Short mmCIF file of C-alpha atoms in Angstrom, two decimals:
data_model
loop_
_atom_site.label_atom_id
_atom_site.label_comp_id
_atom_site.label_asym_id
_atom_site.label_seq_id
_atom_site.Cartn_x
_atom_site.Cartn_y
_atom_site.Cartn_z
CA THR A 1 0.12 0.00 -0.15
CA LEU A 2 1.41 3.50 -0.14
CA GLY A 3 1.50 3.45 3.56
CA GLU A 4 4.37 0.83 3.59
CA LEU A 5 6.74 2.80 1.19
CA SER A 6 9.86 3.57 2.65
CA SER A 7 11.58 4.61 -0.70
CA ILE A 8 11.58 4.81 -5.13
CA ASN A 9 13.70 4.35 -7.90
CA VAL A 10 14.35 8.39 -10.03
CA PHE A 11 16.00 7.94 -13.15
CA THR A 12 18.07 10.74 -13.56
CA GLY A 13 19.45 9.86 -17.55
CA GLN A 14 22.21 7.82 -16.14
CA ASN A 15 21.44 5.92 -13.07
CA ILE A 16 18.87 4.61 -11.40
CA THR A 17 18.83 5.84 -8.21
CA SER A 18 16.84 5.21 -4.93
CA VAL A 19 15.67 8.01 -3.24
CA THR A 20 13.68 7.72 0.91
CA SER A 21 9.91 9.41 0.23
CA GLY A 22 10.03 10.92 3.74
CA TRP A 23 6.65 9.27 3.51
CA ASN A 24 4.45 9.80 6.50
CA GLY A 25 1.67 6.57 7.20
CA SER A 26 -0.10 8.22 10.37
CA LEU A 27 -1.85 11.28 8.56
CA HIS A 28 -4.33 12.38 8.98
CA PRO A 29 -7.24 13.97 6.60
CA SER A 30 -7.76 17.08 7.06
CA LYS A 31 -11.51 18.11 7.83
CA SER A 32 -13.27 21.98 7.21
CA ASN A 33 -16.08 24.26 7.76
CA HIS A 34 -16.83 27.20 4.93
CA TYR A 35 -18.72 29.85 6.09
CA GLU A 36 -19.07 33.17 3.24
CA LEU A 37 -21.66 35.94 3.02
CA GLY A 38 -21.33 37.58 0.61
CA PHE A 39 -23.18 40.33 -2.38
CA LYS A 40 -22.40 41.68 -5.61
CA TRP A 41 -23.36 44.97 -6.96
CA LEU A 42 -24.05 47.43 -9.74
CA PRO A 43 -24.39 51.09 -8.52
CA LEU A 44 -23.99 51.96 -11.98
CA PRO A 45 -24.96 50.65 -16.23
CA THR A 46 -20.85 51.11 -16.41
CA ALA A 47 -19.41 50.09 -12.41
CA ARG A 48 -20.36 46.67 -10.40
CA VAL A 49 -18.62 46.23 -6.87
CA ASP A 50 -17.81 42.31 -5.43
CA ALA A 51 -18.40 41.72 -2.24
CA SER A 52 -17.34 39.00 0.96
CA LEU A 53 -16.35 37.45 4.45
CA PHE A 54 -15.67 34.18 5.14
CA TYR A 55 -14.60 31.89 8.36
CA ILE A 56 -13.01 28.69 8.07
CA LYS A 57 -12.30 26.50 10.65
CA THR A 58 -9.76 23.14 10.08
CA GLN A 59 -9.43 20.28 11.78
CA ASN A 60 -5.93 17.86 11.27
CA GLU A 61 -4.14 21.10 9.18
CA ILE A 62 -1.75 19.48 6.85
CA LEU A 63 1.37 20.86 7.06
CA VAL A 64 4.79 20.55 6.13
CA ASP A 65 7.03 18.75 7.75
CA TYR A 66 11.00 19.54 7.63
CA GLY A 67 12.46 16.42 10.02
CA ASP A 68 14.55 15.17 7.18
CA SER A 69 15.39 18.83 5.53
CA VAL A 70 16.68 16.20 2.10
CA ASN A 71 13.06 14.68 2.07
CA PRO A 72 10.22 16.25 3.89
CA SER A 73 7.21 14.97 4.02
CA PHE A 74 3.97 15.97 5.19
CA LYS A 75 2.05 16.31 8.83
CA ASN A 76 -0.96 17.35 10.96
CA VAL A 77 -0.52 20.00 13.37
CA GLY A 78 -4.52 20.47 15.03
CA GLY A 79 -7.21 22.92 14.31
CA THR A 80 -6.75 26.55 12.25
CA THR A 81 -8.85 28.99 11.54
CA ARG A 82 -8.79 31.41 8.44
CA LYS A 83 -11.33 34.37 9.13
CA GLY A 84 -11.56 37.91 6.31
CA PHE A 85 -13.27 39.76 3.76
CA GLU A 86 -12.51 40.32 -0.12
CA VAL A 87 -14.05 42.81 -1.53
CA ALA A 88 -12.85 44.85 -5.56
CA GLY A 89 -15.13 47.16 -7.46
CA GLN A 90 -14.48 48.38 -11.27
CA ALA A 91 -15.40 51.12 -12.87
CA MET A 92 -15.60 52.95 -16.47
CA LEU A 93 -13.87 56.04 -15.45
CA LEU A 94 -14.25 57.09 -19.38
CA LYS A 95 -14.98 55.34 -22.12
CA SER A 96 -11.58 54.17 -23.17
CA LEU A 97 -10.11 53.27 -19.38
CA ARG A 98 -11.34 51.61 -17.75
CA GLY A 99 -10.09 50.78 -13.37
CA LEU A 100 -10.36 47.99 -10.71
CA MET A 101 -9.08 47.78 -7.08
CA SER A 102 -9.14 44.32 -4.69
CA ALA A 103 -8.56 44.50 -1.40
CA SER A 104 -8.32 41.28 1.16
CA TYR A 105 -7.23 40.64 4.59
CA LEU A 106 -7.11 37.43 6.12
CA ASP A 107 -5.74 36.32 9.86
CA ALA A 108 -5.55 32.76 9.63
CA THR A 109 -4.14 30.97 12.65
CA PHE A 110 -2.93 28.27 14.72
CA ASP A 111 -5.22 26.92 17.63
CA GLU A 112 -3.34 23.97 18.73
CA ALA A 113 0.00 24.23 20.04
CA SER A 114 1.94 22.33 18.86
CA LEU A 115 5.90 21.32 18.21
CA SER A 116 7.46 21.81 15.16
CA ALA A 117 9.73 18.40 13.41
CA ASN A 118 12.46 17.62 15.50
CA ASN A 119 11.88 21.29 16.74
CA THR A 120 13.98 22.43 14.46
CA PHE A 121 11.54 25.93 14.64
CA GLY A 122 10.64 26.16 18.71
CA SER A 123 6.87 25.16 19.15
CA VAL A 124 3.40 26.63 17.98
CA GLN A 125 1.16 28.52 19.48
CA SER A 126 -2.53 28.85 19.38
CA GLY A 127 -2.32 31.86 17.53
CA TYR A 128 -0.23 32.27 15.78
CA LYS A 129 -0.12 32.71 11.82
CA LEU A 130 0.12 30.31 8.97
CA PRO A 131 3.27 30.64 7.32
CA GLY A 132 2.72 31.25 3.57
CA ILE A 133 0.14 33.00 4.07
CA PRO A 134 -0.61 37.40 3.44
CA GLN A 135 -2.49 38.49 6.00
CA GLY A 136 -3.60 41.46 3.36
CA GLN A 137 -3.33 42.18 0.20
CA LEU A 138 -4.33 45.41 -2.39
CA PHE A 139 -4.67 45.63 -6.15
CA THR A 140 -5.69 48.54 -7.94
CA GLN A 141 -5.01 49.04 -12.46
CA LEU A 142 -5.52 51.34 -14.86
CA THR A 143 -5.81 50.64 -18.61
CA TRP A 144 -6.56 53.11 -20.63
CA SER A 145 -7.34 52.11 -24.76
CA LEU A 146 -6.26 54.21 -28.17
CA ASP A 147 -9.97 51.53 -29.27
CA ASP A 148 -13.56 52.88 -27.05
CA PHE A 149 -14.01 49.82 -23.79
CA LYS A 150 -18.07 51.77 -24.27
CA LYS A 151 -18.06 49.92 -28.09
CA ASN A 152 -15.69 46.73 -28.00
CA LYS A 153 -17.77 45.38 -25.54
CA GLN A 154 -18.29 41.59 -26.81
CA ASN A 155 -15.38 41.66 -27.94
CA LYS A 156 -12.07 42.31 -27.13
CA VAL A 157 -9.77 46.00 -27.37
CA LEU A 158 -7.90 45.66 -29.99
CA GLY A 159 -4.85 47.82 -30.74
CA THR A 160 -2.67 50.17 -28.02
CA VAL A 161 -3.37 49.41 -24.22
CA ILE A 162 -1.12 50.80 -20.84
CA THR A 163 -1.68 49.75 -18.29
CA ALA A 164 -0.38 50.39 -15.15
CA GLU A 165 -0.81 48.53 -11.82
CA TRP A 166 0.23 48.24 -8.80
CA SER A 167 -0.75 45.81 -5.70
CA ALA A 168 1.35 45.92 -1.61
CA ASN A 169 0.94 41.88 0.05
CA GLY A 170 1.09 42.15 4.59
CA ARG A 171 3.44 40.46 6.56
CA VAL A 172 3.73 36.81 5.35
CA TYR A 173 5.57 34.42 8.11
CA VAL A 174 8.12 31.89 6.59
CA ALA A 175 7.92 29.29 9.84
CA ASP A 176 5.78 27.29 11.89
CA ASN A 177 6.78 29.30 14.55
CA ASN A 178 6.54 32.89 12.93
CA SER A 179 10.22 32.98 12.72
#
């Protein structure tokens, strides 16, 4: 069975080498409940706003286990909670100018304390942030076209198009213990 897999053969073009897989046979599936409340609004014929609030509760969260840094596997770390919001708006500002803006906030935290693999990175405390997830994001875009966006509503605008974008991301932790 896959749970008993201990090594695999890798063909590198010249040699066949055996590599330890890092398989975690005691890994449990994660289970989560998702709740979301949102709306879509057209305040003008040329503008749209989308927004949502969300809450996600997960048990047996699965994270990368770096116990064997050569062949990391996966591990369960108990429960996590993710809550936040997303909002986006777009509008036709002029016949040849349109804008877009989106923002999100995500509070993703561990609900339970646990140890990192081999205690390499120390312990994870309840309330620590999940690694690899930005806490906030902001994106804006302004697009100008030589052609009229309104006339070409159903077709893609061809010709000269100039777009300026700006984005920002919040803090992103790289380790389970927020170091």
